[in-house]
Short mmCIF file of C-alpha atoms in Angstrom, two decimals:
data_model
loop_
_atom_site.label_atom_id
_atom_site.label_comp_id
_atom_site.label_asym_id
_atom_site.label_seq_id
_atom_site.Cartn_x
_atom_site.Cartn_y
_atom_site.Cartn_z
CA MET A 1 0.00 0.00 0.00
CA SER A 2 1.14 3.56 -0.57
CA ASP A 3 0.15 6.84 1.08
CA GLY A 4 -2.73 5.19 2.91
CA PHE A 5 -4.41 4.25 -0.38
CA PRO A 6 -6.33 1.08 0.43
CA ILE A 7 -5.76 -0.79 -2.83
CA PRO A 8 -2.18 -1.98 -3.26
CA ALA A 9 -0.40 -1.02 -6.48
CA PRO A 10 1.07 -4.05 -8.28
CA ASN A 11 4.85 -4.07 -8.73
CA ARG A 12 4.45 -4.32 -12.49
CA LEU A 13 1.50 -3.70 -14.74
CA PRO A 14 0.55 -5.79 -17.79
CA VAL A 15 0.59 -4.02 -21.14
CA ARG A 16 -2.26 -6.19 -22.41
CA ILE A 17 -4.84 -8.71 -21.18
CA ASP A 18 -7.00 -11.00 -23.25
CA PRO A 19 -9.95 -10.87 -23.35
CA CYS A 20 -9.86 -7.12 -22.80
CA PRO A 21 -12.76 -6.15 -20.51
CA ILE A 22 -12.74 -2.41 -21.39
CA VAL A 23 -16.09 -1.41 -22.83
CA GLU A 24 -15.50 2.29 -22.98
CA ALA A 25 -12.92 4.86 -21.93
CA ILE A 26 -13.84 8.53 -21.73
CA PHE A 27 -11.47 11.49 -21.48
CA GLU A 28 -13.38 14.61 -20.57
CA VAL A 29 -12.75 18.30 -20.04
CA ARG A 30 -15.40 20.42 -18.33
CA PHE A 31 -15.05 24.15 -18.61
CA THR A 32 -16.78 27.47 -18.61
CA SER A 33 -17.25 28.49 -22.20
CA LYS A 34 -16.23 31.70 -23.93
CA VAL A 35 -19.05 31.34 -26.41
CA PRO A 36 -22.79 30.65 -26.31
CA LEU A 37 -23.96 27.05 -26.67
CA ALA A 38 -25.27 27.61 -30.16
CA THR A 39 -21.82 28.66 -31.37
CA LEU A 40 -19.66 26.08 -29.60
CA PRO A 41 -20.31 22.99 -31.76
CA GLY A 42 -19.64 24.93 -34.95
CA MET A 43 -16.36 26.33 -33.64
CA LEU A 44 -15.23 22.88 -32.53
CA TYR A 45 -16.42 21.18 -35.71
CA ALA A 46 -14.43 23.63 -37.84
CA GLN A 47 -11.27 22.29 -36.19
CA ILE A 48 -12.00 18.56 -36.13
CA ARG A 49 -14.09 17.91 -39.24
CA GLU A 50 -11.26 16.36 -41.22
CA LYS A 51 -11.01 13.45 -38.81
CA TYR A 52 -14.55 13.57 -37.42
CA PRO A 53 -16.78 14.38 -40.38
CA GLN A 54 -20.08 12.94 -39.16
CA GLN A 55 -22.30 14.61 -36.57
CA LYS A 56 -25.02 13.06 -34.47
CA GLN A 57 -27.34 14.85 -32.07
CA LEU A 58 -27.93 13.01 -28.78
CA PRO A 59 -31.44 12.67 -27.29
CA VAL A 60 -30.75 14.98 -24.33
CA ALA A 61 -30.34 17.85 -26.82
CA GLN A 62 -34.10 17.76 -27.28
CA LEU A 63 -34.61 19.09 -23.75
CA PRO A 64 -34.89 22.87 -23.37
CA GLU A 65 -31.55 24.52 -22.56
CA GLN A 66 -32.82 26.13 -19.38
CA ILE A 67 -33.94 22.81 -17.93
CA ARG A 68 -30.63 21.15 -18.81
CA GLN A 69 -28.53 23.91 -17.27
CA GLN A 70 -30.42 23.95 -14.00
CA ASP A 71 -30.34 20.21 -13.41
CA PRO A 72 -26.89 19.02 -12.33
CA THR A 73 -27.60 15.53 -13.59
CA LEU A 74 -28.10 16.96 -17.09
CA ALA A 75 -25.84 20.03 -17.11
CA ASN A 76 -22.67 18.17 -18.05
CA LEU A 77 -24.10 15.70 -20.50
CA PRO A 78 -23.00 15.88 -24.13
CA LEU A 79 -25.50 17.00 -26.75
CA LEU A 80 -23.56 16.13 -29.87
CA GLN A 81 -21.27 13.40 -31.09
CA PHE A 82 -18.71 13.72 -33.85
CA LEU A 83 -17.83 10.36 -35.28
CA GLY A 84 -14.33 9.43 -36.45
CA ASN A 85 -12.76 6.15 -37.50
CA ASP A 86 -11.35 5.12 -34.13
CA PHE A 87 -12.89 7.50 -31.58
CA LEU A 88 -15.91 9.69 -30.90
CA ILE A 89 -15.77 13.28 -29.79
CA GLN A 90 -18.65 14.52 -27.67
CA ALA A 91 -19.59 18.10 -26.94
CA GLY A 92 -21.98 19.83 -24.62
CA PRO A 93 -22.42 23.43 -23.50
CA SER A 94 -19.57 23.14 -20.98
CA MET A 95 -17.77 19.92 -21.80
CA VAL A 96 -15.98 17.99 -24.50
CA SER A 97 -14.80 14.40 -24.38
CA LEU A 98 -12.86 11.92 -26.42
CA VAL A 99 -14.41 8.47 -26.22
CA THR A 100 -13.18 5.10 -27.43
CA LYS A 101 -15.57 3.09 -29.58
CA PRO A 102 -17.52 0.50 -27.58
CA ASN A 103 -15.50 -2.69 -27.06
CA GLU A 104 -12.72 -1.45 -29.31
CA TYR A 105 -10.10 -0.18 -26.88
CA PRO A 106 -7.18 0.96 -29.03
CA GLY A 107 -4.48 0.98 -26.30
CA TRP A 108 -2.97 3.86 -24.38
CA SER A 109 -0.42 5.03 -26.93
CA ALA A 110 -3.14 5.53 -29.57
CA ILE A 111 -5.31 7.35 -27.03
CA HIS A 112 -2.45 9.55 -25.89
CA GLN A 113 -1.70 10.51 -29.47
CA GLU A 114 -5.35 11.33 -30.18
CA LEU A 115 -5.67 13.33 -26.95
CA GLU A 116 -2.64 15.40 -27.91
CA TRP A 117 -4.22 16.14 -31.30
CA PHE A 118 -7.62 16.83 -29.75
CA LEU A 119 -6.31 19.28 -27.14
CA GLU A 120 -4.48 21.21 -29.86
CA LYS A 121 -7.71 21.46 -31.84
CA LEU A 122 -9.66 22.46 -28.76
CA LYS A 123 -7.18 25.26 -28.15
CA LEU A 124 -7.53 26.44 -31.74
CA ALA A 125 -11.33 26.41 -31.39
CA ASP A 126 -10.84 28.98 -28.62
CA VAL A 127 -13.96 28.08 -26.67
CA VAL A 128 -12.51 27.29 -23.24
CA ASN A 129 -12.60 30.08 -20.71
CA GLU A 130 -11.70 28.26 -17.48
CA THR A 131 -11.16 24.55 -16.81
CA GLU A 132 -13.61 23.10 -14.32
CA ARG A 133 -12.48 19.50 -14.27
CA ILE A 134 -10.38 16.99 -16.16
CA GLY A 135 -11.81 13.50 -15.93
CA VAL A 136 -11.06 9.98 -17.07
CA ARG A 137 -13.55 7.16 -16.84
CA TYR A 138 -13.02 3.48 -17.62
CA ILE A 139 -15.86 0.98 -17.77
CA ASP A 140 -14.97 -2.71 -17.74
CA PHE A 141 -17.33 -5.59 -18.24
CA PHE A 142 -16.91 -9.26 -17.37
CA SER A 143 -19.55 -11.60 -18.72
CA THR A 144 -19.75 -13.62 -15.48
CA ASP A 145 -20.05 -12.77 -11.80
CA VAL A 146 -16.45 -12.06 -10.83
CA LEU A 147 -17.07 -10.22 -7.55
CA ASN A 148 -15.24 -12.88 -5.59
CA HIS A 149 -12.19 -12.38 -7.82
CA PHE A 150 -11.69 -8.84 -6.51
CA ILE A 151 -9.78 -8.13 -3.32
CA MET A 152 -12.60 -5.79 -2.30
CA GLY A 153 -15.93 -7.16 -1.18
CA LEU A 154 -18.89 -6.85 1.12
CA GLN A 155 -19.14 -8.68 4.42
CA VAL A 156 -21.99 -9.38 6.78
CA ASN A 157 -21.05 -10.32 10.29
CA GLY A 158 -17.53 -11.08 9.14
CA GLN A 159 -18.68 -13.37 6.32
CA PRO A 160 -18.44 -12.50 2.61
CA LEU A 161 -21.79 -11.47 1.17
CA THR A 162 -22.51 -13.37 -2.01
CA SER A 163 -25.62 -12.36 -3.85
CA SER A 164 -26.70 -12.39 -7.44
CA GLU A 165 -27.43 -8.66 -7.15
CA CYS A 166 -24.69 -6.80 -5.41
CA ALA A 167 -23.32 -3.27 -5.92
CA MET A 168 -20.56 -1.33 -4.21
CA THR A 169 -19.64 2.31 -4.61
CA THR A 170 -16.88 4.24 -2.94
CA VAL A 171 -14.88 7.40 -3.53
CA LEU A 172 -11.12 7.13 -3.14
CA ARG A 173 -8.50 9.83 -3.38
CA GLN A 174 -4.88 9.57 -4.43
CA GLY A 175 -3.12 12.92 -4.31
CA ALA A 176 -5.16 15.43 -6.27
CA LEU A 177 -7.06 12.71 -8.12
CA ALA A 178 -10.48 11.67 -6.84
CA MET A 179 -11.93 8.37 -8.03
CA ARG A 180 -15.42 7.03 -7.81
CA LEU A 181 -15.28 3.25 -7.95
CA GLN A 182 -18.46 1.38 -8.69
CA ILE A 183 -18.75 -2.40 -8.96
CA THR A 184 -21.90 -4.35 -9.67
CA ASN A 185 -22.43 -7.99 -10.57
CA SER A 186 -25.88 -7.45 -12.02
CA ALA A 187 -25.26 -5.15 -14.95
CA ILE A 188 -26.76 -5.66 -18.36
CA ILE A 189 -24.76 -4.27 -21.20
CA GLY A 190 -25.48 -4.08 -24.92
CA THR A 191 -23.01 -5.92 -27.15
CA LYS A 192 -22.87 -6.83 -30.83
CA GLU A 193 -24.17 -10.27 -29.84
CA GLY A 194 -27.08 -8.73 -27.93
CA PRO A 195 -27.53 -7.81 -24.26
CA LYS A 196 -25.32 -9.63 -21.78
CA ARG A 197 -25.47 -9.80 -18.01
CA GLY A 198 -22.32 -9.70 -15.94
CA THR A 199 -20.05 -7.64 -13.71
CA VAL A 200 -19.17 -4.02 -14.34
CA LEU A 201 -16.20 -2.22 -12.86
CA ASP A 202 -16.62 1.49 -13.42
CA VAL A 203 -13.93 3.97 -12.35
CA ASP A 204 -14.65 7.65 -12.82
CA SER A 205 -11.72 9.86 -11.85
CA TRP A 206 -11.16 13.59 -11.92
CA PHE A 207 -8.91 16.50 -11.10
CA SER A 208 -10.86 19.52 -9.92
CA ALA A 209 -10.49 23.13 -11.05
CA LEU A 210 -7.53 24.18 -8.91
CA ASP A 211 -5.49 21.18 -10.09
CA ALA A 212 -6.37 21.29 -13.76
CA LYS A 213 -5.67 23.76 -16.56
CA VAL A 214 -6.39 22.00 -19.78
CA PHE A 215 -3.87 23.77 -21.98
CA GLU A 216 -1.12 23.77 -19.35
CA ASN A 217 -1.27 20.33 -17.76
CA GLY A 218 -4.21 18.61 -19.49
CA LEU A 219 -2.25 15.88 -21.23
CA GLN A 220 -0.19 15.22 -18.12
CA ARG A 221 -3.37 14.96 -16.02
CA PHE A 222 -4.87 12.47 -18.48
CA ASP A 223 -1.64 10.43 -18.27
CA GLU A 224 -1.69 10.47 -14.48
CA ALA A 225 -5.35 9.49 -14.26
CA HIS A 226 -4.90 6.68 -16.78
CA HIS A 227 -1.92 5.28 -14.90
CA THR A 228 -3.71 5.48 -11.54
CA ILE A 229 -6.85 3.78 -12.88
CA LYS A 230 -4.76 1.05 -14.51
CA SER A 231 -2.93 0.47 -11.26
CA LEU A 232 -6.23 0.45 -9.34
CA PHE A 233 -7.75 -2.06 -11.78
CA PHE A 234 -4.88 -4.53 -11.57
CA GLY A 235 -4.55 -3.95 -7.84
CA LEU A 236 -8.17 -4.98 -7.39
CA LEU A 237 -7.81 -8.32 -9.15
CA LYS A 238 -6.73 -11.40 -7.24
CA PRO A 239 -3.54 -12.82 -8.84
CA GLU A 240 -5.18 -16.14 -9.74
CA PHE A 241 -7.95 -14.30 -11.62
CA LEU A 242 -5.47 -12.04 -13.38
CA ALA A 243 -3.64 -15.18 -14.58
CA THR A 244 -6.80 -16.30 -16.42
CA LEU A 245 -6.76 -13.02 -18.40
CA ASN A 246 -3.46 -13.94 -20.08
CA PRO A 247 -1.51 -10.86 -19.01
CA GLU A 248 1.40 -9.74 -21.18
CA TYR A 249 4.25 -7.78 -19.64
CA LYS A 250 6.95 -5.69 -21.29
CA MET B 1 -19.82 11.62 -18.60
CA ASN B 2 -21.87 9.90 -21.24
CA THR B 3 -21.76 6.15 -21.15
CA ALA B 4 -23.82 3.04 -21.65
CA LEU B 5 -24.43 3.00 -17.92
CA ASN B 6 -26.47 5.51 -16.00
CA TYR B 7 -25.58 6.76 -12.59
CA ASP B 8 -27.95 6.16 -9.75
CA THR B 9 -29.76 9.47 -9.52
CA ARG B 10 -31.59 8.89 -6.25
CA ARG B 11 -31.29 11.62 -3.65
CA GLU B 12 -28.11 11.75 -1.62
CA TYR B 13 -30.03 13.40 1.20
CA ASP B 14 -33.44 12.90 2.70
CA LEU B 15 -34.50 16.44 3.40
CA THR B 16 -35.79 17.14 6.85
CA LYS B 17 -38.93 19.27 7.16
CA ASP B 18 -37.10 22.55 7.72
CA LEU B 19 -35.17 22.01 4.50
CA GLN B 20 -38.12 21.01 2.41
CA ASP B 21 -39.43 24.58 2.04
CA LEU B 22 -36.06 25.68 0.76
CA ALA B 23 -36.07 22.78 -1.66
CA SER B 24 -39.36 23.87 -3.14
CA TRP B 25 -38.29 27.44 -3.81
CA THR B 26 -34.90 26.69 -5.21
CA GLY B 27 -35.85 23.50 -6.98
CA LEU B 28 -32.96 21.74 -5.22
CA ARG B 29 -31.93 18.45 -6.68
CA PRO B 30 -29.63 15.69 -5.48
CA ALA B 31 -25.89 16.14 -5.55
CA MET B 32 -23.98 14.76 -8.50
CA PRO B 33 -22.42 11.45 -7.55
CA SER B 34 -18.96 12.89 -7.23
CA GLU B 35 -20.00 15.81 -5.11
CA THR B 36 -21.53 14.34 -2.00
CA ALA B 37 -18.61 15.37 0.19
CA ARG B 38 -18.73 18.96 -1.10
CA GLU B 39 -22.49 19.21 -0.56
CA GLU B 40 -22.14 17.84 2.97
CA LEU B 41 -19.40 20.38 3.73
CA LEU B 42 -21.50 23.28 2.43
CA LEU B 43 -24.46 22.19 4.51
CA ARG B 44 -22.36 21.83 7.64
CA LYS B 45 -20.46 25.11 7.34
CA LEU B 46 -23.05 27.38 5.68
CA GLY B 47 -26.35 25.89 6.80
CA PRO B 48 -29.21 25.05 4.46
CA ARG B 49 -29.66 28.62 3.22
CA GLY B 50 -26.01 29.07 2.29
CA TRP B 51 -25.97 25.64 0.69
CA GLY B 52 -29.00 26.58 -1.36
CA ARG B 53 -27.43 29.87 -2.43
CA VAL B 54 -24.26 28.20 -3.68
CA TYR B 55 -26.38 25.69 -5.56
CA HIS B 56 -28.36 28.55 -7.04
CA PHE B 57 -25.21 30.41 -8.13
CA ARG B 58 -23.84 27.28 -9.77
CA TYR B 59 -26.84 26.21 -11.76
CA PHE B 60 -29.06 29.27 -12.20
CA TYR B 61 -26.45 31.86 -13.15
CA SER B 62 -25.28 30.44 -16.43
CA GLN B 63 -23.35 32.06 -19.25
CA GLY B 64 -24.54 35.62 -19.85
CA TRP B 65 -26.22 36.33 -16.50
CA SER B 66 -26.89 39.97 -15.62
CA GLU B 67 -27.30 42.84 -18.04
CA ASP B 68 -23.54 42.85 -18.66
CA SER B 69 -23.61 39.24 -19.83
CA ARG B 70 -21.21 37.90 -17.22
CA PRO B 71 -19.58 34.45 -17.30
CA PRO B 72 -20.88 31.71 -15.01
CA LEU B 73 -19.45 31.08 -11.54
CA SER B 74 -15.71 30.50 -11.81
CA PRO B 75 -14.90 26.80 -11.17
CA ARG B 76 -11.54 27.75 -9.67
CA ALA B 77 -13.19 30.24 -7.31
CA LEU B 78 -15.70 27.57 -6.27
CA ASP B 79 -12.95 25.00 -5.74
CA ALA B 80 -10.91 27.45 -3.65
CA PHE B 81 -14.04 28.41 -1.70
CA THR B 82 -14.70 24.75 -0.92
CA ARG B 83 -11.12 24.05 0.16
CA PHE B 84 -11.20 27.17 2.35
CA LEU B 85 -14.42 25.98 4.01
CA GLU B 86 -12.78 22.63 4.75
CA ARG B 87 -10.10 24.41 6.76
CA ILE B 88 -11.78 27.43 8.35
CA THR B 89 -13.37 27.35 11.79
CA PHE B 90 -16.16 29.89 12.32
CA PRO B 91 -17.14 31.18 15.78
CA SER B 92 -19.64 28.89 17.42
CA GLY B 93 -23.19 29.47 16.14
CA VAL B 94 -22.07 31.67 13.25
CA LEU B 95 -23.33 30.86 9.78
CA PRO B 96 -21.53 32.99 7.19
CA SER B 97 -23.27 34.66 4.27
CA VAL B 98 -22.29 33.88 0.72
CA PHE B 99 -22.63 36.09 -2.35
CA LEU B 100 -21.92 35.84 -6.06
CA THR B 101 -19.62 38.68 -7.06
CA ASP B 102 -19.67 40.76 -10.25
CA ALA B 103 -16.46 38.98 -11.28
CA SER B 104 -18.28 35.61 -11.09
CA GLY B 105 -16.46 34.68 -7.91
CA LEU B 106 -17.82 34.01 -4.43
CA GLU B 107 -17.69 36.18 -1.35
CA LEU B 108 -17.92 34.81 2.14
CA SER B 109 -18.75 37.14 5.00
CA TRP B 110 -19.20 36.58 8.71
CA GLU B 111 -18.71 38.23 12.10
CA ASP B 112 -15.78 37.29 14.30
CA ARG B 113 -16.00 36.80 18.08
CA SER B 114 -15.96 40.56 18.63
CA GLY B 115 -18.86 41.05 16.23
CA GLN B 116 -16.65 42.64 13.59
CA SER B 117 -16.89 41.79 9.94
CA VAL B 118 -14.60 39.39 8.09
CA GLN B 119 -14.86 39.17 4.29
CA VAL B 120 -13.12 36.80 1.90
CA GLU B 121 -13.56 37.00 -1.85
CA PHE B 122 -12.65 34.03 -4.02
CA ARG B 123 -11.73 34.99 -7.58
CA SER B 124 -10.63 32.83 -10.45
CA GLU B 125 -6.93 33.49 -9.82
CA SER B 126 -6.58 34.67 -6.22
CA ILE B 127 -8.28 35.38 -2.88
CA GLU B 128 -8.87 38.79 -1.34
CA PHE B 129 -9.69 39.29 2.32
CA TYR B 130 -10.61 42.02 4.80
CA ARG B 131 -10.75 41.84 8.58
CA ALA B 132 -12.47 44.84 10.17
CA ALA B 133 -11.15 44.18 13.69
CA SER B 134 -7.54 44.77 12.65
CA GLY B 135 -8.13 46.75 9.47
CA GLU B 136 -6.05 44.08 7.75
CA GLU B 137 -6.67 43.43 4.06
CA GLY B 138 -4.81 41.78 1.22
CA GLU B 139 -4.66 39.38 -1.67
CA VAL B 140 -3.20 35.87 -1.52
CA SER B 141 -2.63 33.10 -4.04
CA PHE B 142 -4.42 29.76 -3.89
CA GLU B 143 -1.22 28.18 -2.53
CA GLN B 144 -1.67 30.35 0.58
CA LEU B 145 -5.29 29.32 1.07
CA GLU B 146 -4.60 27.04 4.01
CA THR B 147 -2.55 29.69 5.84
CA LEU B 148 -5.29 32.27 5.31
CA ALA B 149 -7.94 29.90 6.65
CA THR B 150 -5.84 29.30 9.77
CA ARG B 151 -5.33 33.05 10.25
CA LEU B 152 -9.01 33.84 9.95
CA SER B 153 -10.26 30.91 12.03
CA ALA B 154 -12.00 31.63 15.32
#
């Protein structure tokens, strides 16, 4: 364990596991905008259209702006998606995010490269006034109940609680990075083969405003959050379970 | 963040009766999942009215508020404000007042043990303060936030 963080960091981290459980990875910047909502998508699109030519409006965009802005559960949701070959870019009135395609995780080096490109384009779009938060979220899915393969679990009267419907949520902090960890063994997720039931491990992490300035330390913050989430993920797995995922090391 | 999964959006708090009136006039909604600790801190240090005002400033004063079309509440000012509240100790029984400033920052104001005014203004790049009892005033960086909170604590 390090710095009182409850989940031990493994000595070495795999570069790949197979099958890869990552459903989706999201890299998000929230900010106060220099421009009105109506202008923002156009200014962003002008910068990214070569790689992200297709646009798609998301259902939440149908709600009136005033209702969206005054409801914190809606205020930071994206309204538009721009579709590229390997990633999606999402935009809302005060956020943008780069998202991997579902079940097609391209690996960190490809993501890092795309983030670097995306942040340059975001700067050129000149829409960010002040950074509110830099966030990284990874959602992993296992098609069976793997709760007992994690080192974290629920207990009742000192005995492990095993149930077909079990969910745990906690917020952890490592340095300036806050992480909301959510595990459930009764998730249903849409796949190409149809809906599947299984276990979801969802880690949402973020640096808040005083620790994040997107054009000064944005890329570095994404790197840090990715590394911490990766370490958290492998730290959570029991070694015998990790062995079944065919880990490859450098 | 958008995802295939939805967050649980049930209320983080069950409002007691004295808070329910406030909830109806401000349209208060549950905290975002990542913000429970901040909401709890605001409630504890500012009371329900102050908590409601901060909520109001965050979500009801969006881009272009006021006749001068001001920007929304500065996230850095809000973050600094929250960290300051974590560290400050107010005199027993004192609930400070909170205001949205013209510069889209937050101002915190309360009376010290001698009944004299203390004011702290959180801006997007720095903090200004004034203490009537000593006539002391100044501007500090966010790195000095903790020291300032200690100095101004009861």
